[in-house]
Amino acid sequence: MKNLFSIRMRATKKVGIQKSKKSQITDVHISGAEGLYKGSEIQATVKRYVERALHHPKGTADSIVVTIEELMQKPREIQLLPVATIRCGKPVQGEEIAGLLLQLLGISKRSIGRSFQLIKRGNMRGAALITAKRGCRLEPDTKRGVRASRLGIDSAVSRSLSRRLQKFGINTDTVKEALILASKVISCEYVIAELCISDDPDYTTGYVASKYFGYLRIPHIKPQGSSSGGRAFFVNEGARVKNVITYLEKIPVLATKEAPCRGIISADEILSGSHK
Ligand code: AMP
C-alpha cells in the first residue's frame, strides 16, 4: 500500500452568547470531515471539504482548518458494520427503540439515561465515554469528549458501499462517514455500543451501533429543527481508558471489508432476535 494521508477538516463560526448578563464570543462547530487518502487524492479532497464547510445548513464558517498528515503506521484493516434502518415515526418512539437496543446489549438504564441527558445538552466536539453499568464518565476532558479520528475507507469498498446504499436511497456522505466512524469505534475491543444523534437541525436520523446488531439507523429520533446532538461510546467497566482513547483518536483504521446493507425493518424484528 502506498503512503496514506489523514486529511481532516473542521469549520467553525464565531457567535455571541449571553451568559449571566455578560456577552461572550464562542466558536460554534459548523461542519467537519475526515478520511485517509493517497497523495494523489489530496487536492481534490481538500477542495471537496472546503466546499462543504462553506455551504452548510448550520451557517457559513469563518474559520476552516484543514490538517493533512502522512500516516507513520500502516492502518489497521476493519470490516464495515452491517446497515439497516428501523421503522420509526417520532422522537419518543426513537428514544424508546434506542434505549431497548442498548439494554439488550447490556447497558444499564442509568448509563442510557446519562447518555441521552448529555446528548440533549449537546455542545461537545467529541463523544462521551460512559461505562456500561455504572454510567461513569471516563474521558479526561468532559467538555471536549473523545474524538474518533484517523479513519477512512478503501476506494473500491467505498464505491461498492455507495451502490448498496443507493438501493435504499441513503447513499449520502452523512451516512457513509457516520458508518465508517461507527465501524472504527465498535472495532475497539472495549467498546460495546455507540449512540449518536446528529447536531444538524435538518438531520433527524440517529443510530445505535454495536458488534451484535450492526449499524441501526433510527429516523426521527429528534425533532426537526433541534440543534442539540452528540455521541456516547459505552465501554466495559474494566476498560483501559488510555488504550481506548489512543485507539479511537490516534490509531489509523481503514475499512477494507464490506458488510450487507438492508432497507427498513421493524423494531420487533431486531428486538425479538429474528434479524440475523
Ligand atoms: P454530527 O454527526 O457531525 O452531527 O455530530 C454529532 C455529535 O457527535 C457532535 O456534536 C459531537 O458531539 C459528536 N462527534 C462528531 N464527530 C465526532 C467524532 N469524530 N468523534 C466523536 N464524536 C464526534
mmCIF file of C-alpha atoms and ligand atoms in Angstrom:
data_model
loop_
_atom_site.group_PDB
_atom_site.id
_atom_site.type_symbol
_atom_site.label_atom_id
_atom_site.label_comp_id
_atom_site.label_asym_id
_atom_site.label_seq_id
_atom_site.Cartn_x
_atom_site.Cartn_y
_atom_site.Cartn_z
ATOM 1 C CA MET A 1 0.000 0.000 0.000
ATOM 2 C CA LYS A 2 1.272 3.471 -0.948
ATOM 3 C CA ASN A 3 1.679 6.084 1.779
ATOM 4 C CA LEU A 4 -1.615 7.338 3.066
ATOM 5 C CA PHE A 5 -2.503 10.753 4.476
ATOM 6 C CA SER A 6 -5.051 11.616 7.133
ATOM 7 C CA ILE A 7 -6.997 14.667 5.914
ATOM 8 C CA ARG A 8 -9.191 16.389 8.482
ATOM 9 C CA MET A 9 -11.358 19.491 8.176
ATOM 10 C CA ARG A 10 -13.021 21.476 10.938
ATOM 11 C CA ALA A 11 -15.133 24.561 10.260
ATOM 12 C CA THR A 12 -16.370 26.896 12.970
ATOM 13 C CA LYS A 13 -18.138 30.222 13.273
ATOM 14 C CA LYS A 14 -17.912 32.886 15.968
ATOM 15 C CA VAL A 15 -21.204 33.706 17.660
ATOM 16 C CA GLY A 16 -22.090 35.910 20.603
ATOM 17 C CA ILE A 17 -23.805 34.268 23.557
ATOM 18 C CA GLN A 18 -25.351 35.838 26.631
ATOM 19 C CA LYS A 19 -24.056 34.330 29.895
ATOM 20 C CA SER A 20 -25.319 35.759 33.183
ATOM 21 C CA LYS A 21 -25.643 39.362 31.950
ATOM 22 C CA LYS A 22 -22.288 39.170 30.106
ATOM 23 C CA SER A 23 -21.974 38.597 26.389
ATOM 24 C CA GLN A 24 -19.251 36.235 25.226
ATOM 25 C CA ILE A 25 -17.915 35.205 21.844
ATOM 26 C CA THR A 26 -17.670 31.492 21.306
ATOM 27 C CA ASP A 27 -16.761 29.156 18.419
ATOM 28 C CA VAL A 28 -19.664 27.067 17.184
ATOM 29 C CA HIS A 29 -18.983 23.904 15.210
ATOM 30 C CA ILE A 30 -20.332 24.181 11.653
ATOM 31 C CA SER A 31 -19.014 21.125 9.902
ATOM 32 C CA GLY A 32 -16.222 18.561 9.885
ATOM 33 C CA ALA A 33 -14.955 15.751 7.714
ATOM 34 C CA GLU A 34 -12.051 13.363 7.534
ATOM 35 C CA GLY A 35 -10.639 10.387 5.740
ATOM 36 C CA LEU A 36 -7.474 8.534 4.724
ATOM 37 C CA TYR A 37 -6.273 9.273 1.199
ATOM 38 C CA LYS A 38 -3.445 8.674 -1.235
ATOM 39 C CA GLY A 39 -1.144 11.603 -2.035
ATOM 40 C CA SER A 40 -2.730 11.929 -5.481
ATOM 41 C CA GLU A 41 -6.151 12.500 -3.867
ATOM 42 C CA ILE A 42 -5.129 15.341 -1.533
ATOM 43 C CA GLN A 43 -6.013 18.307 -3.764
ATOM 44 C CA ALA A 44 -9.449 17.061 -4.801
ATOM 45 C CA THR A 45 -10.286 16.041 -1.234
ATOM 46 C CA VAL A 46 -9.310 19.410 0.240
ATOM 47 C CA LYS A 47 -11.440 21.165 -2.405
ATOM 48 C CA ARG A 48 -14.430 18.955 -1.559
ATOM 49 C CA TYR A 49 -14.016 19.507 2.191
ATOM 50 C CA VAL A 50 -13.680 23.284 1.844
ATOM 51 C CA GLU A 51 -16.789 23.436 -0.347
ATOM 52 C CA ARG A 52 -18.646 21.508 2.291
ATOM 53 C CA ALA A 53 -17.500 23.894 5.022
ATOM 54 C CA LEU A 54 -18.665 26.890 3.005
ATOM 55 C CA HIS A 55 -22.130 25.542 2.202
ATOM 56 C CA HIS A 56 -23.602 24.094 5.346
ATOM 57 C CA PRO A 57 -27.173 24.441 6.697
ATOM 58 C CA LYS A 58 -25.697 25.453 10.065
ATOM 59 C CA GLY A 59 -24.269 28.631 8.519
ATOM 60 C CA THR A 60 -21.154 29.919 6.813
ATOM 61 C CA ALA A 61 -17.898 29.151 8.575
ATOM 62 C CA ASP A 62 -15.490 31.985 9.435
ATOM 63 C CA SER A 63 -12.637 29.582 10.228
ATOM 64 C CA ILE A 64 -11.769 26.442 8.264
ATOM 65 C CA VAL A 65 -8.844 24.352 9.477
ATOM 66 C CA VAL A 66 -7.600 21.560 7.238
ATOM 67 C CA THR A 67 -4.917 19.193 8.535
ATOM 68 C CA ILE A 68 -3.002 16.922 6.184
ATOM 69 C CA GLU A 69 -0.757 14.419 7.883
ATOM 70 C CA GLU A 70 1.131 11.477 6.447
ATOM 71 C CA LEU A 71 0.467 8.265 8.366
ATOM 72 C CA MET A 72 3.503 6.888 10.157
ATOM 73 C CA GLN A 73 2.000 3.444 10.513
ATOM 74 C CA LYS A 74 0.011 1.109 8.319
ATOM 75 C CA PRO A 75 -3.701 1.418 9.105
ATOM 76 C CA ARG A 76 -5.440 -1.439 10.811
ATOM 77 C CA GLU A 77 -7.962 -3.021 8.422
ATOM 78 C CA ILE A 78 -11.525 -3.400 9.640
ATOM 79 C CA GLN A 79 -14.902 -4.522 8.352
ATOM 80 C CA LEU A 80 -17.831 -2.126 7.960
ATOM 81 C CA LEU A 81 -20.817 -2.802 10.199
ATOM 82 C CA PRO A 82 -23.956 -4.176 8.512
ATOM 83 C CA VAL A 83 -26.516 -1.398 7.906
ATOM 84 C CA ALA A 84 -30.280 -1.363 8.449
ATOM 85 C CA THR A 85 -32.930 1.276 9.177
ATOM 86 C CA ILE A 86 -35.531 0.723 11.886
ATOM 87 C CA ARG A 87 -39.064 1.922 11.169
ATOM 88 C CA CYS A 88 -39.698 4.840 13.488
ATOM 89 C CA GLY A 89 -42.073 7.806 13.191
ATOM 90 C CA LYS A 90 -41.403 10.116 16.123
ATOM 91 C CA PRO A 91 -38.786 11.075 18.729
ATOM 92 C CA VAL A 92 -40.437 9.324 21.724
ATOM 93 C CA GLN A 93 -40.519 6.088 19.771
ATOM 94 C CA GLY A 94 -36.945 6.608 18.541
ATOM 95 C CA GLU A 95 -35.639 7.119 22.055
ATOM 96 C CA GLU A 96 -37.538 4.072 23.238
ATOM 97 C CA ILE A 97 -36.096 1.895 20.453
ATOM 98 C CA ALA A 98 -32.556 3.156 21.100
ATOM 99 C CA GLY A 99 -32.997 2.550 24.838
ATOM 100 C CA LEU A 100 -34.272 -1.008 24.315
ATOM 101 C CA LEU A 101 -31.440 -1.859 21.936
ATOM 102 C CA LEU A 102 -28.866 -0.552 24.400
ATOM 103 C CA GLN A 103 -30.462 -2.509 27.242
ATOM 104 C CA LEU A 104 -30.309 -5.684 25.145
ATOM 105 C CA LEU A 105 -26.606 -5.009 24.726
ATOM 106 C CA GLY A 106 -26.202 -4.986 28.499
ATOM 107 C CA ILE A 107 -26.105 -1.222 29.058
ATOM 108 C CA SER A 108 -27.797 -0.179 32.300
ATOM 109 C CA LYS A 109 -30.773 2.190 32.377
ATOM 110 C CA ARG A 110 -28.639 4.595 34.386
ATOM 111 C CA SER A 111 -25.946 4.733 31.680
ATOM 112 C CA ILE A 112 -28.562 5.105 28.947
ATOM 113 C CA GLY A 113 -30.282 7.945 30.814
ATOM 114 C CA ARG A 114 -26.943 9.673 31.299
ATOM 115 C CA SER A 115 -26.114 9.397 27.601
ATOM 116 C CA PHE A 116 -29.414 10.940 26.491
ATOM 117 C CA GLN A 117 -29.003 13.727 29.007
ATOM 118 C CA LEU A 118 -25.524 14.577 27.679
ATOM 119 C CA ILE A 119 -26.534 14.269 24.045
ATOM 120 C CA LYS A 120 -29.543 16.549 24.550
ATOM 121 C CA ARG A 121 -27.357 19.105 26.271
ATOM 122 C CA GLY A 122 -25.033 18.901 23.230
ATOM 123 C CA ASN A 123 -22.173 21.292 22.596
ATOM 124 C CA MET A 124 -19.365 18.734 22.715
ATOM 125 C CA ARG A 125 -16.755 18.299 19.992
ATOM 126 C CA GLY A 126 -16.407 14.606 20.658
ATOM 127 C CA ALA A 127 -18.222 11.757 22.346
ATOM 128 C CA ALA A 128 -18.872 10.994 25.991
ATOM 129 C CA LEU A 129 -17.096 7.816 27.105
ATOM 130 C CA ILE A 130 -19.506 6.148 29.523
ATOM 131 C CA THR A 131 -19.179 2.894 31.445
ATOM 132 C CA ALA A 132 -21.913 0.414 30.596
ATOM 133 C CA LYS A 133 -23.114 -0.379 34.113
ATOM 134 C CA ARG A 134 -22.395 2.477 36.469
ATOM 135 C CA GLY A 135 -22.694 5.278 33.941
ATOM 136 C CA CYS A 136 -19.349 6.876 34.886
ATOM 137 C CA ARG A 137 -17.714 9.387 32.536
ATOM 138 C CA LEU A 138 -14.175 8.298 31.667
ATOM 139 C CA GLU A 139 -12.759 10.888 29.304
ATOM 140 C CA PRO A 140 -10.238 13.320 30.834
ATOM 141 C CA ASP A 141 -11.820 16.384 29.206
ATOM 142 C CA THR A 142 -15.592 16.076 29.597
ATOM 143 C CA LYS A 143 -16.259 19.337 27.743
ATOM 144 C CA ARG A 144 -14.476 18.117 24.624
ATOM 145 C CA GLY A 145 -15.143 14.368 24.815
ATOM 146 C CA VAL A 146 -13.256 11.734 22.823
ATOM 147 C CA ARG A 147 -12.841 12.137 19.063
ATOM 148 C CA ALA A 148 -12.818 9.122 16.782
ATOM 149 C CA SER A 149 -10.205 10.100 14.227
ATOM 150 C CA ARG A 150 -7.740 8.802 11.628
ATOM 151 C CA LEU A 151 -10.297 6.704 9.836
ATOM 152 C CA GLY A 152 -11.068 6.051 6.214
ATOM 153 C CA ILE A 153 -12.397 3.639 3.626
ATOM 154 C CA ASP A 154 -10.692 1.847 0.762
ATOM 155 C CA SER A 155 -11.842 3.448 -2.515
ATOM 156 C CA ALA A 156 -13.175 0.208 -4.072
ATOM 157 C CA VAL A 157 -15.086 -0.594 -0.870
ATOM 158 C CA SER A 158 -16.435 2.969 -0.845
ATOM 159 C CA ARG A 159 -17.774 2.620 -4.403
ATOM 160 C CA SER A 160 -19.391 -0.700 -3.587
ATOM 161 C CA LEU A 161 -20.901 0.725 -0.375
ATOM 162 C CA SER A 162 -22.370 3.605 -2.400
ATOM 163 C CA ARG A 163 -24.031 1.135 -4.755
ATOM 164 C CA ARG A 164 -25.518 -0.813 -1.843
ATOM 165 C CA LEU A 165 -26.784 2.287 -0.023
ATOM 166 C CA GLN A 166 -28.167 3.661 -3.282
ATOM 167 C CA LYS A 167 -30.673 0.793 -3.415
ATOM 168 C CA PHE A 168 -32.277 2.190 -0.280
ATOM 169 C CA GLY A 169 -31.919 5.875 -1.183
ATOM 170 C CA ILE A 170 -29.395 6.565 1.584
ATOM 171 C CA ASN A 171 -26.173 6.988 -0.366
ATOM 172 C CA THR A 172 -25.076 10.246 1.247
ATOM 173 C CA ASP A 173 -21.780 11.497 2.709
ATOM 174 C CA THR A 174 -23.514 11.743 6.100
ATOM 175 C CA VAL A 175 -24.476 8.056 6.156
ATOM 176 C CA LYS A 176 -21.165 6.827 4.755
ATOM 177 C CA GLU A 177 -18.995 8.887 7.086
ATOM 178 C CA ALA A 178 -21.026 8.003 10.173
ATOM 179 C CA LEU A 179 -20.863 4.312 9.230
ATOM 180 C CA ILE A 180 -17.074 4.430 8.872
ATOM 181 C CA LEU A 181 -16.769 6.253 12.199
ATOM 182 C CA ALA A 182 -19.076 3.774 13.983
ATOM 183 C CA SER A 183 -17.227 0.819 12.430
ATOM 184 C CA LYS A 184 -13.958 2.121 13.871
ATOM 185 C CA VAL A 185 -15.494 2.834 17.276
ATOM 186 C CA ILE A 186 -17.061 -0.627 17.514
ATOM 187 C CA SER A 187 -13.828 -2.305 16.366
ATOM 188 C CA CYS A 188 -12.278 -1.148 19.662
ATOM 189 C CA GLU A 189 -12.267 -4.194 21.920
ATOM 190 C CA TYR A 190 -13.611 -2.318 24.964
ATOM 191 C CA VAL A 191 -16.499 -0.541 23.240
ATOM 192 C CA ILE A 192 -19.897 -2.249 23.472
ATOM 193 C CA ALA A 193 -22.088 0.285 21.681
ATOM 194 C CA GLU A 194 -22.391 3.798 20.311
ATOM 195 C CA LEU A 195 -25.412 6.086 20.409
ATOM 196 C CA CYS A 196 -25.420 9.040 18.006
ATOM 197 C CA ILE A 197 -27.819 11.896 17.410
ATOM 198 C CA SER A 198 -26.653 14.486 14.900
ATOM 199 C CA ASP A 199 -26.476 18.126 15.942
ATOM 200 C CA ASP A 200 -27.528 19.201 12.447
ATOM 201 C CA PRO A 201 -31.049 20.707 12.813
ATOM 202 C CA ASP A 202 -32.068 19.263 9.441
ATOM 203 C CA TYR A 203 -30.815 15.742 10.085
ATOM 204 C CA THR A 204 -33.055 13.858 12.488
ATOM 205 C CA THR A 205 -31.838 10.280 11.952
ATOM 206 C CA GLY A 206 -29.701 8.859 14.742
ATOM 207 C CA TYR A 207 -28.190 5.425 15.211
ATOM 208 C CA VAL A 208 -27.160 2.740 17.628
ATOM 209 C CA ALA A 209 -24.072 0.784 16.571
ATOM 210 C CA SER A 210 -22.788 -2.442 18.100
ATOM 211 C CA LYS A 211 -20.956 -5.623 17.131
ATOM 212 C CA TYR A 212 -24.089 -7.631 17.761
ATOM 213 C CA PHE A 213 -26.746 -5.606 15.891
ATOM 214 C CA GLY A 214 -24.531 -3.713 13.447
ATOM 215 C CA TYR A 215 -25.347 -0.138 12.438
ATOM 216 C CA LEU A 216 -29.026 0.537 13.078
ATOM 217 C CA ARG A 217 -30.354 3.851 11.822
ATOM 218 C CA ILE A 218 -33.281 5.351 13.739
ATOM 219 C CA PRO A 219 -35.181 8.035 11.771
ATOM 220 C CA HIS A 220 -36.945 10.893 13.639
ATOM 221 C CA ILE A 221 -35.010 10.306 16.856
ATOM 222 C CA LYS A 222 -35.092 14.056 17.459
ATOM 223 C CA PRO A 223 -37.479 16.820 16.392
ATOM 224 C CA GLN A 224 -36.821 18.678 13.149
ATOM 225 C CA GLY A 225 -35.040 21.979 13.798
ATOM 226 C CA SER A 226 -33.342 20.895 17.020
ATOM 227 C CA SER A 227 -29.626 21.610 17.043
ATOM 228 C CA SER A 228 -28.788 19.506 20.071
ATOM 229 C CA GLY A 229 -26.970 16.258 19.436
ATOM 230 C CA GLY A 230 -23.940 14.254 20.390
ATOM 231 C CA ARG A 231 -22.398 10.840 20.735
ATOM 232 C CA ALA A 232 -21.873 8.368 23.566
ATOM 233 C CA PHE A 233 -19.464 5.439 23.443
ATOM 234 C CA PHE A 234 -20.356 2.770 26.035
ATOM 235 C CA VAL A 235 -17.401 0.789 27.344
ATOM 236 C CA ASN A 236 -16.901 -2.173 29.682
ATOM 237 C CA GLU A 237 -16.470 -1.253 33.318
ATOM 238 C CA GLY A 238 -12.914 -2.618 33.238
ATOM 239 C CA ALA A 239 -11.888 -0.738 30.096
ATOM 240 C CA ARG A 240 -8.386 0.691 29.973
ATOM 241 C CA VAL A 241 -9.257 4.307 29.340
ATOM 242 C CA LYS A 242 -5.862 5.255 27.922
ATOM 243 C CA ASN A 243 -5.901 2.364 25.457
ATOM 244 C CA VAL A 244 -9.443 3.160 24.345
ATOM 245 C CA ILE A 245 -8.652 6.837 23.743
ATOM 246 C CA THR A 246 -5.365 6.098 21.956
ATOM 247 C CA TYR A 247 -7.103 3.606 19.682
ATOM 248 C CA LEU A 248 -10.039 5.892 18.873
ATOM 249 C CA GLU A 249 -8.045 9.085 18.378
ATOM 250 C CA LYS A 250 -4.615 8.030 17.121
ATOM 251 C CA ILE A 251 -4.501 4.563 15.565
ATOM 252 C CA PRO A 252 -5.303 4.746 11.837
ATOM 253 C CA VAL A 253 -8.053 2.431 10.691
ATOM 254 C CA LEU A 254 -9.168 1.702 7.149
ATOM 255 C CA ALA A 255 -12.424 -0.050 6.276
ATOM 256 C CA THR A 256 -11.398 -2.634 3.700
ATOM 257 C CA LYS A 257 -14.177 -5.196 4.103
ATOM 258 C CA GLU A 258 -17.775 -4.724 3.145
ATOM 259 C CA ALA A 259 -20.903 -5.669 5.007
ATOM 260 C CA PRO A 260 -24.519 -6.196 3.948
ATOM 261 C CA CYS A 261 -26.999 -3.305 3.743
ATOM 262 C CA ARG A 262 -30.710 -3.745 4.334
ATOM 263 C CA GLY A 263 -33.661 -1.408 3.956
ATOM 264 C CA ILE A 264 -36.322 -0.629 6.539
ATOM 265 C CA ILE A 265 -37.021 -3.268 9.170
ATOM 266 C CA SER A 266 -39.333 -3.266 12.170
ATOM 267 C CA ALA A 267 -38.059 -2.774 15.690
ATOM 268 C CA ASP A 268 -39.745 -6.074 16.633
ATOM 269 C CA GLU A 269 -37.586 -7.926 14.128
ATOM 270 C CA ILE A 270 -34.499 -6.712 15.932
ATOM 271 C CA LEU A 271 -35.779 -6.866 19.472
ATOM 272 C CA SER A 272 -37.084 -10.440 19.038
ATOM 273 C CA GLY A 273 -33.699 -11.543 17.710
ATOM 274 C CA SER A 274 -35.011 -12.657 14.289
ATOM 275 C CA HIS A 275 -32.867 -10.145 12.372
ATOM 276 C CA LYS A 276 -29.849 -12.408 11.834
HETATM 277 P P1 AMP B 1 -22.610 15.021 13.663
HETATM 278 O O1 AMP B 1 -22.963 13.603 13.405
HETATM 279 O O2 AMP B 1 -21.454 15.524 12.863
HETATM 280 O O3 AMP B 1 -23.817 15.910 13.630
HETATM 281 O O4 AMP B 1 -22.078 15.040 15.149
HETATM 282 C C1 AMP B 1 -22.930 14.869 16.257
HETATM 283 C C2 AMP B 1 -22.112 14.958 17.518
HETATM 284 O O5 AMP B 1 -21.230 13.846 17.575
HETATM 285 C C3 AMP B 1 -21.220 16.188 17.652
HETATM 286 O O6 AMP B 1 -21.921 17.212 18.261
HETATM 287 C C4 AMP B 1 -20.107 15.694 18.540
HETATM 288 O O7 AMP B 1 -20.505 15.770 19.900
HETATM 289 C C5 AMP B 1 -20.004 14.220 18.170
HETATM 290 N N1 AMP B 1 -18.943 13.952 17.202
HETATM 291 C C6 AMP B 1 -18.804 14.477 15.963
HETATM 292 N N2 AMP B 1 -17.716 13.985 15.349
HETATM 293 C C7 AMP B 1 -17.149 13.109 16.236
HETATM 294 C C8 AMP B 1 -16.001 12.285 16.202
HETATM 295 N N3 AMP B 1 -15.182 12.248 15.133
HETATM 296 N N4 AMP B 1 -15.729 11.532 17.287
HETATM 297 C C9 AMP B 1 -16.537 11.562 18.363
HETATM 298 N N5 AMP B 1 -17.645 12.315 18.448
HETATM 299 C C10 AMP B 1 -17.951 13.085 17.408
#
